[in-house]
Amino acid sequence: MPRAHNFNPGPAALPVQVLEEVQAELVDYAGNGLSVLEMSHRAPSFIEIYEKAEETLRDVLGIPGDYDVLFLSGGATLEFAALAMNLMRTGRAGYVVSGHFSKVAMDEGARYGEAVCLATGEGSNFSAIPTKAEIDSAIVAEVAAGGLDYVHICQNNTIYGTMFHELPETDDVPLVADVSSCFLSLPLDVERYGVIYAGAQKNAGPAGVTVVICRHDLIAQGPALGICPAYLDWRSQAMKQSMLNTPNTFGIYVCGKVFEWVKEMGGLEAMEARNRKKASMLYDVLDQSKLFRGVARPQDRSIANVTFTTNIPELDREFVSEAARAGLVGLGGHRLVGGMRASIYNAVPKASVERLCGLMKEFEELHAGSSSTE
Ligand SMILES: *Cc1c(COP(=O)(O)O)cnc(C)c1O
């Protein structure tokens, strides 16, 4: 059985090399006579796995020493709450709403304090990111009006296929970014952020691990809110190497292997170049097509999730099922948007994207009579 061309949005494609290494080590990890799945999280062999994973990630992403790295559970969704409870010191934070998850993050923040909407892309049905000018001036105004404990953005909008190509100017206000779907897709200037977090299942590993990278001085005093559950207290998790309780040992092990794979492949610059190449192949087809059109505003297009449609729902469904028959899976758009979405994370090979481009052209020829502009 050949491997599918996997365009799933998450859990998503993992490098075959990683899967094969995991398979080879599954029953007997490094001569321990047991599997990583069966190992104590306090065992020296697991501590070594943990420390190696952190060290490789620090190396690949260039994480400065004054940032803590945590491997937690609960997904990006639980970090929406953790963020507010750890950092809402004055009780007021700003949120840019650029899609579904950023709205959920803001609503979660509003349970714990005042969550100010700085700008929203709702007017364009989230096909566009609010402009940098609009966001920057809202930040200045809100800082003057009541102060902000942080500014939150969702850097890549997995569902809508848009991404920030420029970060907002936040001055002294810490910038916090949900980077779930672009984590390790491209280099990040970690020092521009107070906190970065990502659910691993998009690009960095299996579901069940959330990477949180936070500047130490922001958490050094402990959580802002006394009600913060011990598990979500970033300071204690940092002091305890994410082992306040039993961590997702197997997930962290697989993430560590993905980090090593990224490093072997040439690091994040190489990843970005590959991802840009894959994305532009698809966007070129979309821009030339008379049947398909891209959903995201061109200057806001994501390099990780490419959203498109024929504008004819039955035809979209037909394309998705025809693709599935040809071994291309995961192309259905999110239920909030419809149409199609190709998630082209690091582990999706260029050959899969070539196959998709070919299929789109064949499909268009077959349906030459239908036009998305009619
Ligand atoms: C998938 C996703 C989420 C939700 O992640 P969970 O790990 O399921 O909580 C949040 N934000 C972004 C940008 C995502 O892509």
Coordinates of C-alpha atoms and ligand atoms in Angstrom, one line a residue:
M1 CA 0.0 0.0 0.0
P2 CA 1.6 3.3 -1.1
R3 CA 1.5 6.2 1.3
A4 CA -1.3 8.7 0.6
H5 CA -0.7 12.2 -0.5
N6 CA -1.6 13.7 2.9
F7 CA -3.1 17.2 2.9
N8 CA -4.7 16.9 6.4
P9 CA -4.8 20.1 8.4
G10 CA -3.9 18.4 11.7
P11 CA -3.2 15.8 12.9
A12 CA -1.2 15.9 9.7
A13 CA 1.6 14.4 7.7
L14 CA 4.8 13.3 9.6
P15 CA 8.1 12.7 7.9
V16 CA 8.4 9.0 6.8
Q17 CA 11.9 8.9 8.2
V18 CA 10.5 9.8 11.7
L19 CA 7.8 7.1 11.5
E20 CA 10.3 4.5 10.5
E21 CA 12.7 5.4 13.3
V22 CA 9.8 5.3 15.8
Q23 CA 8.8 1.9 14.4
A24 CA 12.3 0.5 14.6
E25 CA 12.7 1.7 18.2
L26 CA 9.2 0.9 19.4
V27 CA 9.6 -2.4 21.1
D28 CA 13.1 -1.9 22.5
Y29 CA 14.3 1.6 22.8
A30 CA 18.1 1.9 22.6
G31 CA 18.7 -1.5 24.3
N32 CA 16.6 -0.6 27.3
G33 CA 14.5 -3.7 26.8
L34 CA 11.3 -1.6 26.8
S35 CA 9.4 0.9 24.7
V36 CA 9.4 4.7 25.3
L37 CA 5.7 4.1 25.8
E38 CA 6.5 2.0 28.9
M39 CA 9.3 4.1 30.4
S40 CA 9.1 6.2 33.5
H41 CA 9.1 9.9 32.8
R42 CA 11.8 10.1 35.5
A43 CA 14.0 7.4 33.9
P44 CA 17.4 8.7 32.8
S45 CA 16.7 7.5 29.3
F46 CA 13.5 9.6 29.1
I47 CA 15.1 12.6 30.7
E48 CA 17.7 12.3 27.9
I49 CA 15.0 12.2 25.3
Y50 CA 13.4 15.3 26.8
E51 CA 16.5 17.3 27.1
K52 CA 17.6 16.4 23.6
A53 CA 14.2 17.5 22.2
E54 CA 14.4 20.8 24.0
E55 CA 18.0 21.3 22.9
T56 CA 17.3 20.6 19.3
L57 CA 14.3 22.9 19.2
R58 CA 16.4 25.7 20.8
D59 CA 19.0 25.1 18.2
V60 CA 16.6 25.0 15.2
L61 CA 14.5 27.9 16.2
G62 CA 17.3 30.0 17.8
I63 CA 15.6 30.3 21.2
P64 CA 17.5 32.7 23.5
G65 CA 18.5 31.5 26.9
D66 CA 16.1 33.8 28.7
Y67 CA 13.1 32.0 27.2
D68 CA 11.7 28.8 28.8
V69 CA 10.5 25.9 26.6
L70 CA 7.6 23.8 27.8
F71 CA 6.0 20.7 26.4
L72 CA 2.5 20.6 27.8
S73 CA -0.9 19.0 27.0
G74 CA -4.3 20.3 26.2
G75 CA -3.5 21.8 22.8
A76 CA -3.5 25.4 21.8
T77 CA -7.0 25.6 23.2
L78 CA -5.9 25.1 26.8
E79 CA -3.2 27.7 26.3
F80 CA -5.8 30.3 25.4
A81 CA -6.8 30.1 29.1
A82 CA -3.3 29.6 30.4
L83 CA -2.2 32.7 28.7
A84 CA -4.8 34.9 30.3
M85 CA -4.3 33.3 33.8
N86 CA -0.5 33.7 33.6
L87 CA -0.2 37.1 32.0
M88 CA -3.3 39.2 32.7
R89 CA -1.7 41.2 35.4
T90 CA -3.7 44.4 35.1
G91 CA -6.7 42.4 33.7
R92 CA -6.7 43.9 30.2
A93 CA -5.3 42.4 27.0
G94 CA -5.6 43.0 23.2
Y95 CA -6.6 40.5 20.6
V96 CA -6.4 40.6 16.8
V97 CA -9.2 38.5 15.4
S98 CA -8.0 37.1 12.1
G99 CA -10.0 33.9 12.1
H100 CA -11.7 31.2 14.1
F101 CA -9.0 30.3 16.6
S102 CA -8.1 33.9 17.4
K103 CA -11.8 34.6 18.1
V104 CA -11.8 31.5 20.4
A105 CA -8.6 32.8 22.1
M106 CA -10.2 36.2 22.7
D107 CA -13.4 34.7 24.1
E108 CA -11.4 32.5 26.4
G109 CA -9.4 35.5 27.5
A110 CA -12.7 37.3 28.3
R111 CA -13.4 34.8 31.0
Y112 CA -10.5 36.1 33.0
G113 CA -10.3 39.8 32.2
E114 CA -11.0 42.4 29.6
A115 CA -10.3 41.1 26.2
V116 CA -10.1 44.0 23.8
C117 CA -10.6 43.4 20.1
L118 CA -7.9 45.4 18.4
A119 CA -9.0 44.7 14.8
T120 CA -11.0 42.0 13.0
G121 CA -11.0 40.5 9.6
E122 CA -14.7 39.4 10.0
G123 CA -15.8 42.0 7.3
S124 CA -13.9 40.0 4.7
N125 CA -15.1 36.7 6.1
F126 CA -11.5 36.4 7.3
S127 CA -10.1 36.2 3.7
A128 CA -7.8 39.1 4.7
I129 CA -5.7 39.9 7.8
P130 CA -6.4 43.4 9.3
T131 CA -3.7 45.8 8.0
K132 CA -0.6 46.5 10.0
A133 CA -1.5 50.2 10.1
E134 CA -4.9 49.4 11.6
I135 CA -3.5 47.0 14.2
D136 CA -0.6 49.3 15.2
S137 CA -2.8 52.3 15.7
A138 CA -5.3 50.3 17.7
I139 CA -2.5 49.1 20.0
V140 CA -1.3 52.7 20.5
A141 CA -4.8 53.8 21.3
E142 CA -5.6 51.0 23.7
V143 CA -2.3 51.3 25.5
A144 CA -3.2 55.0 26.1
A145 CA -6.8 54.1 27.0
G146 CA -6.2 51.5 29.7
G147 CA -2.9 49.6 29.0
L148 CA -2.5 46.1 27.7
D149 CA -0.9 43.1 29.4
Y150 CA -0.2 41.6 26.0
V151 CA -1.2 41.6 22.3
H152 CA -2.4 38.3 21.0
I153 CA -2.3 37.2 17.3
C154 CA -2.9 33.9 15.5
Q155 CA 0.0 34.1 13.1
N156 CA -1.3 31.5 10.6
N157 CA -5.0 31.0 10.2
T158 CA -5.3 27.3 9.5
I159 CA -9.0 27.4 8.5
Y160 CA -9.0 30.5 6.3
G161 CA -5.5 30.1 4.7
T162 CA -4.1 33.5 5.7
M163 CA -1.0 34.5 7.5
F164 CA 0.7 37.5 9.0
H165 CA 3.6 38.5 6.8
E166 CA 4.5 41.4 9.1
L167 CA 4.2 41.4 12.9
P168 CA 2.5 44.3 14.7
E169 CA 4.5 46.9 16.5
T170 CA 3.7 46.3 20.2
D171 CA 6.5 48.3 21.8
D172 CA 6.8 47.3 25.4
V173 CA 3.7 45.2 25.3
P174 CA 4.5 41.5 24.9
L175 CA 3.4 40.0 21.6
V176 CA 1.9 36.6 22.1
A177 CA 1.4 34.3 19.0
D178 CA -0.5 31.2 18.4
V179 CA 1.8 29.7 15.8
S180 CA 0.2 26.2 15.7
S181 CA 0.0 25.9 12.0
C182 CA 3.2 27.7 11.0
F183 CA 5.5 26.5 13.8
L184 CA 8.7 25.2 12.1
S185 CA 7.4 26.2 8.7
L186 CA 9.7 29.2 8.6
P187 CA 12.2 31.0 10.9
L188 CA 10.7 33.1 13.7
D189 CA 12.5 36.0 15.4
V190 CA 11.8 34.7 18.9
E191 CA 12.9 37.9 20.5
R192 CA 10.0 39.7 18.9
Y193 CA 7.6 37.7 21.0
G194 CA 6.8 37.4 24.7
V195 CA 5.2 34.1 24.2
I196 CA 4.9 31.6 21.3
Y197 CA 2.8 28.5 21.5
A198 CA 1.8 25.8 19.1
G199 CA -0.2 22.5 19.2
A200 CA 2.3 20.0 17.8
Q201 CA -0.1 18.1 15.5
K202 CA 0.1 20.5 12.6
N203 CA 3.8 20.5 11.8
A204 CA 5.8 19.4 14.8
G205 CA 4.6 16.0 15.9
P206 CA 1.6 14.0 17.1
A207 CA -1.5 15.4 18.7
G208 CA -1.3 15.8 22.5
V209 CA 1.8 18.0 22.8
T210 CA 1.7 21.7 23.0
V211 CA 5.0 23.7 22.8
V212 CA 5.0 26.9 24.8
I213 CA 8.0 29.2 24.6
C214 CA 7.9 32.1 27.0
R215 CA 10.2 34.9 28.0
H216 CA 11.3 34.2 31.5
D217 CA 10.8 37.6 33.1
L218 CA 7.1 37.5 32.1
I219 CA 6.4 34.4 34.2
A220 CA 9.1 34.8 36.9
Q221 CA 6.5 36.1 39.4
G222 CA 4.2 33.2 38.9
P223 CA 0.7 33.4 37.4
A224 CA -1.2 36.7 37.4
L225 CA -4.4 35.0 38.6
G226 CA -4.6 33.0 41.8
I227 CA -7.2 30.7 40.3
C228 CA -4.7 29.4 37.7
P229 CA -4.6 25.6 38.0
A230 CA -1.2 24.3 39.1
Y231 CA -0.9 22.5 35.7
L232 CA -1.2 25.7 33.8
D233 CA 1.2 27.7 35.9
W234 CA 4.0 28.3 33.3
R235 CA 6.5 29.2 36.0
S236 CA 6.2 25.9 37.9
Q237 CA 6.1 24.0 34.6
A238 CA 9.3 25.7 33.6
M239 CA 11.0 24.9 37.0
K240 CA 9.9 21.3 36.7
Q241 CA 10.9 20.7 33.1
S242 CA 7.2 20.3 32.1
M243 CA 7.0 17.4 34.6
L244 CA 4.6 18.8 37.2
N245 CA 2.7 15.6 36.4
T246 CA 3.2 12.9 33.9
P247 CA 3.9 14.6 30.5
N248 CA 3.0 13.1 27.1
T249 CA 6.3 11.2 27.0
F250 CA 5.7 9.4 23.7
G251 CA 4.5 12.6 22.0
I252 CA 7.6 14.5 23.2
Y253 CA 9.8 11.7 21.9
V254 CA 8.2 12.0 18.4
C255 CA 8.4 15.8 18.5
G256 CA 12.2 15.5 19.3
K257 CA 12.6 13.3 16.2
V258 CA 10.7 15.8 14.0
F259 CA 13.0 18.6 15.3
E260 CA 16.0 16.5 14.4
W261 CA 14.6 15.9 10.9
V262 CA 14.1 19.6 10.4
K263 CA 17.7 20.2 11.4
E264 CA 18.9 17.5 9.1
M265 CA 16.9 18.9 6.2
G266 CA 18.8 22.2 6.6
G267 CA 16.8 24.0 9.3
L268 CA 14.1 26.5 9.1
E269 CA 15.5 28.5 6.1
A270 CA 15.4 25.4 4.1
M271 CA 11.9 24.5 5.3
E272 CA 10.7 28.0 4.4
A273 CA 12.2 27.8 0.9
R274 CA 10.5 24.3 0.3
N275 CA 7.2 25.6 1.7
R276 CA 7.2 28.7 -0.4
K277 CA 8.0 26.7 -3.5
K278 CA 5.1 24.3 -2.8
A279 CA 2.7 27.2 -2.0
S280 CA 3.6 29.1 -5.1
M281 CA 3.1 26.0 -7.3
L282 CA -0.5 25.9 -6.0
Y283 CA -1.2 29.6 -6.1
D284 CA 0.1 29.8 -9.7
V285 CA -2.4 27.1 -10.7
L286 CA -5.1 29.0 -8.9
D287 CA -4.2 32.4 -10.4
Q288 CA -4.3 30.9 -13.9
S289 CA -7.4 28.8 -13.4
K290 CA -10.8 29.7 -14.9
L291 CA -12.5 27.2 -12.6
F292 CA -10.7 27.4 -9.2
R293 CA -10.0 30.5 -7.3
G294 CA -7.9 31.1 -4.1
V295 CA -10.0 32.3 -1.1
A296 CA -7.4 34.4 0.7
R297 CA -6.4 37.9 -0.3
P298 CA -3.2 37.5 -2.3
Q299 CA -1.0 39.5 0.0
D300 CA -2.2 37.6 3.1
R301 CA -1.8 34.1 1.6
S302 CA -0.5 31.4 3.9
I303 CA 2.4 29.2 3.0
A304 CA 1.0 26.3 5.1
N305 CA -2.7 26.2 4.3
V306 CA -4.0 26.9 0.8
T307 CA -7.7 27.5 0.6
F308 CA -9.6 27.5 -2.7
T309 CA -13.0 26.9 -4.3
T310 CA -14.8 26.6 -7.6
N311 CA -17.7 28.6 -6.1
I312 CA -19.9 25.7 -6.9
P313 CA -20.4 23.5 -3.8
E314 CA -21.3 20.3 -5.8
L315 CA -18.3 20.7 -7.9
D316 CA -16.1 21.3 -4.8
R317 CA -17.4 18.1 -3.3
E318 CA -16.8 16.2 -6.6
F319 CA -13.2 17.5 -6.6
V320 CA -12.6 16.4 -3.1
S321 CA -13.9 12.9 -3.6
E322 CA -12.1 12.5 -7.0
A323 CA -8.9 13.6 -5.3
A324 CA -9.5 11.0 -2.5
R325 CA -10.0 8.3 -5.1
A326 CA -6.6 9.3 -6.6
G327 CA -4.9 9.0 -3.2
L328 CA -5.0 12.7 -2.2
V329 CA -6.6 12.9 1.2
G330 CA -7.6 15.7 3.6
L331 CA -8.5 18.3 0.9
G332 CA -12.0 19.2 2.1
G333 CA -12.3 22.8 3.4
H334 CA -13.2 23.4 7.1
R335 CA -16.9 23.4 7.7
L336 CA -16.8 27.1 8.4
V337 CA -15.5 27.9 4.9
G338 CA -16.3 25.0 2.6
G339 CA -14.5 24.5 -0.6
M340 CA -11.0 23.0 -0.5
R341 CA -7.9 23.4 1.7
A342 CA -4.5 21.9 1.0
S343 CA -2.4 21.8 4.1
I344 CA 1.2 21.7 2.9
Y345 CA 3.2 21.4 6.0
N346 CA 6.9 20.5 6.2
A347 CA 6.3 16.7 5.8
V348 CA 4.2 17.1 2.7
P349 CA 6.6 16.4 -0.2
K350 CA 6.7 18.6 -3.3
A351 CA 5.7 15.5 -5.3
S352 CA 2.3 15.5 -3.5
V353 CA 1.8 19.2 -4.4
E354 CA 2.7 18.4 -8.0
R355 CA 0.2 15.6 -8.1
L356 CA -2.5 18.0 -6.7
C357 CA -1.7 20.7 -9.3
G358 CA -1.9 18.1 -12.0
L359 CA -5.3 16.8 -10.7
M360 CA -6.6 20.4 -10.6
K361 CA -5.7 21.0 -14.2
E362 CA -7.2 17.7 -15.3
F363 CA -10.4 18.5 -13.4
E364 CA -10.6 21.9 -15.0
E365 CA -10.3 20.5 -18.5
L366 CA -13.0 18.0 -17.7
H367 CA -15.3 20.8 -16.5
A368 CA -14.3 23.4 -19.0
G369 CA -18.0 24.5 -19.3
S370 CA -18.3 25.5 -15.6
S371 CA -16.7 28.8 -14.7
S372 CA -16.4 30.2 -11.2
T373 CA -16.9 33.7 -12.6
E374 CA -20.3 33.0 -14.1
Ligands
LIG1 C1 -5.5 23.6 15.2 C2 -5.3 25.0 15.8 C3 -5.8 25.3 17.1 C4 -6.5 24.3 18.0 O1 -5.5 23.5 18.4 P1 -5.7 22.3 19.5 O2 -4.4 21.8 19.6 O3 -6.7 21.4 18.9 O4 -6.3 23.0 20.7 C5 -5.5 26.6 17.6 N1 -4.9 27.5 16.8 C6 -4.5 27.2 15.6 C7 -3.8 28.3 14.7 C8 -4.7 25.9 15.0 O5 -4.2 25.7 13.8

